[in-house]
Short mmCIF file of C-alpha atoms and ligand atoms in Angstrom, two decimals:
data_model
loop_
_atom_site.label_atom_id
_atom_site.label_comp_id
_atom_site.label_asym_id
_atom_site.label_seq_id
_atom_site.Cartn_x
_atom_site.Cartn_y
_atom_site.Cartn_z
CA MET A 129 36.49 -3.76 31.04
CA THR A 130 38.12 -4.12 34.36
CA ASP A 131 39.90 -7.45 34.00
CA GLY A 132 42.19 -6.35 31.16
CA ASN A 133 40.86 -8.98 28.74
CA PRO A 134 39.43 -7.63 25.50
CA ASP A 135 35.75 -8.39 25.01
CA SER A 136 34.92 -11.01 22.37
CA ASP A 137 32.92 -10.68 19.16
CA GLY A 138 29.50 -12.31 18.99
CA LEU A 139 26.37 -12.47 16.88
CA VAL A 140 22.90 -12.42 18.40
CA VAL A 141 20.94 -15.39 17.04
CA ALA A 142 17.87 -14.96 19.24
CA ALA A 143 16.71 -12.12 21.49
CA PHE A 144 13.98 -12.16 24.14
CA GLY A 145 13.90 -8.97 26.21
CA ASN A 146 17.26 -8.57 27.91
CA ARG A 147 18.21 -12.22 27.37
CA GLY A 148 18.82 -14.41 24.35
CA ARG A 149 21.44 -16.51 22.63
CA LEU A 150 24.59 -15.42 20.88
CA GLU A 151 27.01 -17.20 18.63
CA THR A 152 30.67 -16.80 19.47
CA ALA A 153 33.43 -16.24 16.89
CA GLU A 154 34.18 -19.99 17.29
CA GLY A 155 30.61 -20.90 16.33
CA GLU A 156 29.45 -21.94 19.80
CA THR A 157 26.02 -20.79 21.00
CA LEU A 158 25.71 -19.32 24.50
CA PRO A 159 22.88 -17.81 26.52
CA TYR A 160 23.44 -14.10 27.19
CA LEU A 161 22.32 -11.29 29.41
CA LEU A 162 22.52 -7.62 28.42
CA LYS A 163 24.58 -5.30 30.56
CA GLY A 164 22.47 -2.41 31.83
CA ARG A 165 19.09 -1.21 30.67
CA ARG A 166 20.43 0.96 27.88
CA LEU A 167 21.36 -1.90 25.54
CA LYS A 168 18.66 -3.52 23.43
CA ALA A 169 19.75 -6.37 21.18
CA VAL A 170 17.90 -7.86 18.25
CA CYS A 171 18.50 -10.95 16.14
CA GLY A 172 21.40 -10.26 13.77
CA ASP A 173 23.17 -7.76 16.01
CA ARG A 174 26.94 -7.93 16.15
CA VAL A 175 28.03 -7.51 19.74
CA GLN A 176 30.90 -7.48 22.19
CA TRP A 177 30.61 -9.79 25.17
CA LYS A 178 32.53 -11.24 28.06
CA GLN A 179 32.14 -14.21 30.36
CA PRO A 180 31.67 -13.06 33.95
CA PRO A 181 33.18 -15.45 36.50
CA GLN A 182 30.70 -17.86 38.08
CA SER A 183 28.05 -17.20 35.46
CA HIS A 184 26.76 -19.53 32.82
CA GLU A 185 25.57 -16.55 30.80
CA ALA A 186 27.66 -14.34 28.54
CA LEU A 187 27.35 -10.63 29.29
CA ILE A 188 26.84 -8.38 26.26
CA THR A 189 28.74 -5.16 26.86
CA ASP A 190 28.19 -3.39 23.53
CA ILE A 191 26.14 -3.60 20.36
CA LEU A 192 28.02 -2.61 17.21
CA SER A 193 26.40 -0.11 14.90
CA ARG A 194 23.85 -1.71 12.60
CA GLU A 195 24.25 -1.74 8.84
CA ASN A 196 20.50 -1.79 8.52
CA ALA A 197 17.46 -2.89 10.47
CA LEU A 198 13.98 -4.15 9.72
CA GLN A 199 11.71 -1.87 11.71
CA ARG A 200 8.00 -1.58 12.15
CA PHE A 201 5.49 0.41 14.12
CA ASP A 202 4.02 -1.79 16.83
CA PRO A 203 0.25 -1.63 17.53
CA LYS A 204 0.89 1.18 20.02
CA GLY A 205 2.64 3.26 17.37
CA ARG A 206 6.13 2.74 18.77
CA VAL A 207 9.07 1.85 16.54
CA GLU A 208 10.20 -1.73 17.03
CA ILE A 209 13.39 -3.16 15.54
CA ILE A 210 12.77 -6.73 14.42
CA ALA A 211 16.19 -7.78 13.11
CA ALA A 212 19.47 -6.20 12.04
CA ASN A 213 22.20 -6.56 9.42
CA LEU A 214 20.11 -8.34 6.79
CA THR A 215 21.18 -8.62 3.18
CA GLN A 216 18.01 -10.27 1.89
CA LEU A 217 14.33 -10.24 2.79
CA MET A 218 12.37 -13.24 1.50
CA VAL A 219 8.67 -12.48 1.42
CA VAL A 220 6.93 -15.85 1.54
CA LEU A 221 3.51 -16.38 -0.05
CA ALA A 222 1.52 -19.56 -0.60
CA PRO A 223 -1.85 -20.61 -2.02
CA THR A 224 -2.95 -21.13 1.60
CA PRO A 225 -3.43 -19.07 3.67
CA GLU A 226 -5.10 -16.66 1.24
CA PRO A 227 -2.26 -14.33 0.17
CA ASP A 228 -2.31 -10.77 1.49
CA LEU A 229 -0.53 -8.94 -1.31
CA PHE A 230 -0.68 -5.58 0.45
CA LEU A 231 1.32 -7.13 3.26
CA ALA A 232 3.80 -8.54 0.74
CA ASP A 233 4.13 -5.11 -0.90
CA ARG A 234 4.87 -3.51 2.46
CA PHE A 235 7.65 -5.99 3.19
CA LEU A 236 9.09 -5.54 -0.31
CA CYS A 237 9.03 -1.77 0.16
CA ALA A 238 10.76 -2.08 3.55
CA ALA A 239 13.44 -4.30 2.00
CA THR A 240 14.24 -1.77 -0.69
CA LEU A 241 14.31 1.13 1.77
CA MET A 242 16.67 -0.72 4.12
CA ASP A 243 18.92 -1.58 1.18
CA CYS A 244 18.49 -5.32 1.24
CA ASN A 245 17.49 -7.62 -1.66
CA PRO A 246 13.75 -8.14 -1.91
CA VAL A 247 12.78 -11.68 -2.98
CA VAL A 248 9.32 -13.19 -3.42
CA VAL A 249 9.08 -16.85 -2.45
CA CYS A 250 5.95 -18.73 -3.47
CA ASN A 251 5.82 -21.87 -1.34
CA LYS A 252 3.55 -24.94 -1.54
CA THR A 253 3.97 -25.51 -5.29
CA ASP A 254 2.37 -28.91 -4.67
CA LEU A 255 -0.97 -27.15 -4.08
CA GLN A 256 -3.16 -25.59 -6.75
CA HIS A 257 -2.33 -21.89 -7.35
CA ASN A 258 -5.38 -19.79 -8.11
CA ASP A 259 -5.43 -17.17 -10.89
CA ALA A 260 -5.02 -14.25 -8.50
CA LEU A 261 -1.81 -15.67 -7.04
CA ARG A 262 -0.44 -16.55 -10.47
CA ALA A 263 -1.20 -13.03 -11.73
CA ALA A 264 0.45 -11.49 -8.67
CA LEU A 265 3.62 -13.52 -9.19
CA ASP A 266 3.73 -12.50 -12.86
CA GLU A 267 3.28 -8.89 -11.81
CA TYR A 268 6.15 -9.10 -9.32
CA ARG A 269 8.37 -10.67 -11.99
CA GLN A 270 7.53 -7.92 -14.48
CA LEU A 271 8.41 -5.32 -11.87
CA GLY A 272 11.87 -6.84 -11.63
CA TYR A 273 11.55 -8.75 -8.36
CA VAL A 274 13.19 -12.15 -8.13
CA VAL A 275 10.39 -14.71 -7.69
CA VAL A 276 11.13 -18.30 -6.70
CA GLN A 277 8.81 -21.26 -6.31
CA THR A 278 9.36 -23.78 -3.54
CA CYS A 279 7.84 -26.80 -1.90
CA ALA A 280 8.87 -27.46 1.69
CA GLU A 281 7.23 -30.88 1.86
CA PRO A 282 9.64 -33.85 2.10
CA GLY A 283 11.23 -34.35 -1.31
CA GLY A 284 9.94 -30.95 -2.47
CA ASN A 285 11.99 -28.53 -4.51
CA VAL A 286 13.93 -25.87 -2.64
CA ALA A 287 16.88 -25.73 -5.06
CA ASP A 288 15.99 -22.34 -6.57
CA LEU A 289 15.76 -20.85 -3.12
CA THR A 290 19.03 -22.44 -1.97
CA SER A 291 20.95 -20.91 -4.85
CA LEU A 292 19.78 -17.43 -3.84
CA LEU A 293 20.83 -17.77 -0.22
CA THR A 294 24.56 -18.47 -0.38
CA GLY A 295 26.63 -15.88 1.44
CA HIS A 296 23.58 -13.89 2.51
CA THR A 297 21.84 -13.18 5.76
CA SER A 298 18.27 -13.75 4.65
CA MET A 299 15.15 -13.33 6.72
CA LEU A 300 11.91 -15.13 5.89
CA VAL A 301 8.81 -13.05 6.55
CA GLY A 302 5.11 -13.36 5.80
CA GLN A 303 1.74 -14.53 7.04
CA SER A 304 1.44 -17.33 9.54
CA GLY A 305 1.22 -20.75 7.91
CA VAL A 306 2.89 -19.97 4.57
CA GLY A 307 5.69 -22.38 5.48
CA LYS A 308 8.62 -20.21 6.61
CA SER A 309 9.73 -22.64 9.32
CA SER A 310 9.11 -25.64 7.07
CA LEU A 311 11.39 -24.08 4.45
CA ILE A 312 14.07 -23.48 7.06
CA ASN A 313 13.77 -27.08 8.21
CA ALA A 314 14.08 -28.27 4.61
CA LEU A 315 17.17 -26.11 4.12
CA VAL A 316 18.99 -26.39 7.42
CA GLY A 317 18.44 -30.04 8.27
CA ASP A 318 19.85 -30.11 11.78
CA ALA A 319 17.89 -27.02 12.75
CA ALA A 320 14.68 -29.05 12.69
CA ALA A 321 14.87 -29.89 16.40
CA ALA A 322 15.74 -26.33 17.37
CA VAL A 323 12.84 -24.91 15.39
CA GLY A 324 10.44 -27.41 16.91
CA ALA A 325 11.66 -26.72 20.43
CA LEU A 326 11.29 -22.97 20.02
CA SER A 327 7.77 -23.15 18.66
CA ASP A 328 4.68 -22.84 20.78
CA ALA A 329 1.76 -25.15 20.32
CA SER A 330 -1.11 -22.75 19.74
CA ALA A 331 -4.70 -23.42 20.74
CA GLU A 332 -5.35 -25.14 17.41
CA GLY A 333 -2.46 -27.48 18.06
CA LYS A 334 -0.38 -25.95 15.26
CA HIS A 335 3.27 -25.14 15.73
CA THR A 336 3.65 -21.50 15.13
CA THR A 337 6.90 -19.61 15.49
CA SER A 338 6.96 -17.19 18.40
CA ALA A 339 10.42 -15.63 18.08
CA THR A 340 12.85 -14.37 15.47
CA ILE A 341 15.67 -16.93 15.31
CA MET A 342 18.79 -17.10 13.16
CA HIS A 343 19.96 -20.43 11.73
CA ARG A 344 23.15 -21.30 9.89
CA LEU A 345 23.70 -23.54 6.88
CA ALA A 346 26.83 -25.67 6.74
CA ASP A 347 28.61 -23.11 4.52
CA GLY A 348 27.95 -20.27 6.96
CA THR A 349 24.92 -18.88 5.12
CA ARG A 350 22.47 -17.29 7.56
CA LEU A 351 18.74 -17.73 7.59
CA ILE A 352 16.31 -16.03 9.94
CA ASP A 353 12.89 -17.46 10.77
CA SER A 354 10.27 -15.05 12.05
CA PRO A 355 6.78 -15.31 13.51
CA GLY A 356 3.99 -14.92 10.98
CA VAL A 357 2.21 -11.57 10.97
CA ARG A 358 -1.18 -10.25 9.94
CA GLU A 359 0.07 -6.72 9.72
CA PHE A 360 3.34 -4.96 9.09
CA VAL A 361 3.61 -1.19 9.22
CA PRO A 362 7.08 -0.32 7.99
CA ASN A 363 8.90 2.47 9.76
CA ILE A 364 9.25 4.89 6.87
CA SER A 365 10.54 8.24 8.03
CA ALA A 366 8.99 10.36 5.29
CA SER A 367 5.84 9.54 3.35
CA SER A 368 7.65 10.74 0.18
CA GLU A 369 9.92 7.67 0.53
CA VAL A 370 7.07 5.21 0.00
CA GLN A 371 7.38 5.47 -3.77
CA LEU A 372 10.96 4.16 -3.58
CA GLY A 373 9.42 0.77 -2.80
CA PHE A 374 7.41 0.89 -6.03
CA PRO A 375 9.84 0.65 -8.95
CA GLU A 376 7.07 1.20 -11.49
CA ILE A 377 6.13 4.50 -9.82
CA VAL A 378 9.75 5.65 -9.60
CA ALA A 379 10.06 4.96 -13.34
CA LEU A 380 7.11 7.25 -14.12
CA ALA A 381 7.63 10.01 -11.55
CA ASP A 382 9.92 12.07 -13.82
CA ARG A 383 7.00 12.65 -16.12
CA CYS A 384 4.73 14.18 -13.45
CA ARG A 385 4.26 17.95 -13.66
CA PHE A 386 5.58 18.54 -10.12
CA ALA A 387 8.97 17.25 -9.10
CA ASN A 388 7.61 16.48 -5.61
CA CYS A 389 4.39 14.89 -6.90
CA GLN A 390 2.94 12.41 -4.38
CA HIS A 391 0.79 10.83 -7.13
CA LEU A 392 -2.39 11.34 -5.11
CA ARG A 393 -4.37 14.47 -5.99
CA GLU A 394 -1.91 16.48 -8.11
CA PRO A 395 -2.79 17.48 -11.68
CA ASP A 396 -0.80 16.09 -14.61
CA CYS A 397 0.41 13.09 -12.65
CA ALA A 398 1.98 10.45 -14.90
CA VAL A 399 1.30 7.73 -12.31
CA LYS A 400 -2.44 8.41 -12.11
CA GLN A 401 -2.54 8.70 -15.90
CA ALA A 402 -0.77 5.36 -16.34
CA THR A 403 -3.23 3.74 -13.92
CA ALA A 404 -6.17 5.19 -15.85
CA ASP A 405 -4.66 3.97 -19.14
CA GLY A 406 -4.19 0.46 -17.76
CA ASP A 407 -0.39 0.67 -17.94
CA LEU A 408 0.07 0.47 -14.18
CA SER A 409 -1.57 -2.16 -12.02
CA PRO A 410 -4.58 -0.74 -10.14
CA ARG A 411 -3.78 -3.14 -7.29
CA ARG A 412 -0.25 -1.82 -6.93
CA TYR A 413 -1.44 1.80 -7.15
CA ALA A 414 -4.04 1.06 -4.44
CA SER A 415 -1.27 -0.54 -2.40
CA TYR A 416 0.88 2.59 -2.82
CA LYS A 417 -1.97 4.82 -1.62
CA ARG A 418 -2.66 2.57 1.38
CA MET A 419 0.98 2.58 2.33
CA LYS A 420 1.09 6.38 2.09
CA ASN A 421 -1.85 6.46 4.48
CA ILE A 422 -0.49 4.06 7.05
CA THR A 423 2.95 5.66 7.13
CA ALA A 424 1.33 9.07 7.63
CA SER A 425 -0.72 7.79 10.58
CA GLY A 426 1.60 5.09 11.91
CA SER A 427 -1.23 2.56 11.95
CA VAL A 428 -3.24 0.55 9.47
N1 GTP B 606 1.32 -28.71 1.01
C1 GTP B 606 2.32 -28.03 1.58
N2 GTP B 606 2.25 -27.72 2.88
C2 GTP B 606 3.28 -27.03 3.41
C3 GTP B 606 4.40 -26.65 2.66
N3 GTP B 606 5.23 -25.96 3.47
C4 GTP B 606 4.65 -25.94 4.67
N4 GTP B 606 3.47 -26.58 4.66
C5 GTP B 606 2.54 -26.74 5.77
O1 GTP B 606 2.01 -25.49 6.14
C6 GTP B 606 1.78 -25.44 7.56
C7 GTP B 606 2.46 -24.24 8.16
O2 GTP B 606 3.87 -24.39 8.03
P1 GTP B 606 4.90 -23.57 8.93
O3 GTP B 606 6.25 -23.88 8.40
O4 GTP B 606 4.65 -23.78 10.36
O5 GTP B 606 4.47 -22.08 8.55
P2 GTP B 606 5.12 -20.71 9.11
O6 GTP B 606 5.13 -19.76 7.97
O7 GTP B 606 6.41 -20.98 9.77
O8 GTP B 606 4.02 -20.26 10.17
P3 GTP B 606 4.25 -19.31 11.48
O9 GTP B 606 5.40 -19.84 12.24
O10 GTP B 606 2.95 -19.39 12.20
O11 GTP B 606 4.50 -17.94 10.92
C8 GTP B 606 2.31 -26.75 8.11
O12 GTP B 606 1.20 -27.62 8.28
C9 GTP B 606 3.21 -27.28 7.02
O13 GTP B 606 3.29 -28.68 7.00
C10 GTP B 606 4.45 -27.01 1.28
O14 GTP B 606 5.38 -26.70 0.53
N5 GTP B 606 3.38 -27.70 0.80
MG1 MG B 607 7.08 -20.63 11.66
ZN1 ZN B 608 2.63 12.00 -9.92
#
């Protein structure tokens, strides 16, 4: 700071390389540029910024330390931070596209490990749910996850989702086409134009979200839209942490013979026993083993 003015507080609502948009303390949205190559901002970052003379862009001078961050390994095995300072991760599923429950499990695990509420949102209630999806939702409920049903079509029901959002910074994640942006449009109202304008028309002529963008409800509640993914490899520092994302495994682990049991090949493992006895879902146990594998190798 050379001009003697203190820098202002801001919130990054969209980040693209070293540029993006920030929201000022007064609620105005400005384009920004990052100062220097060292700073890397992501959606949800709290920042300090100033307005250089003769520039239409705010200059971000500092990024405040993050309370948490959603991180993944990119296809090249590098850690990528997707968004910061989240309090809730809404994993959106739908009857179409065909649900990838392993992907949902990985997001739920990441949410727990980053200390943010995991929520399962099943969208498109107007469409027929097949038995596999219904069973998966029941399973998530039995495991203690909050599961809400929504319909983002005009006049559809988003009330259960709305009541979970108040006061939170929630990010919607999931496969492409499950209806994340449609839900945000149904919830935010005025954001509809912004979402449309920030979407790319893909080859099929569908609007698919290409960036992680934060929206705000009238009461200040924050909602983050994100591009759909086929894969998500959470950045889990130690493979032994994977089980923390599986509450049913945590609940059994005390009964394994070894305190550091990984529930893979060890003898007298209560988790393997429970799976064999039909007390633990074979799908979830398979999901646990897959996640152990991908976090060990950094790829799927
Ligand atoms: N029947 C039905 N269709 C829906 C519902 N919600 C969204 N859709 C449709 O599903 C398609 C995909 O919706 P989007 O909101 O673009 O999905 P998205 O999850 O944001 O997709 P990406 O941005 O590619 O990740 C669109 O054709 C929507 O009209 C719903 O509740 N019911
Ligand atoms: Mg979208
Ligand atoms: Zn075990």
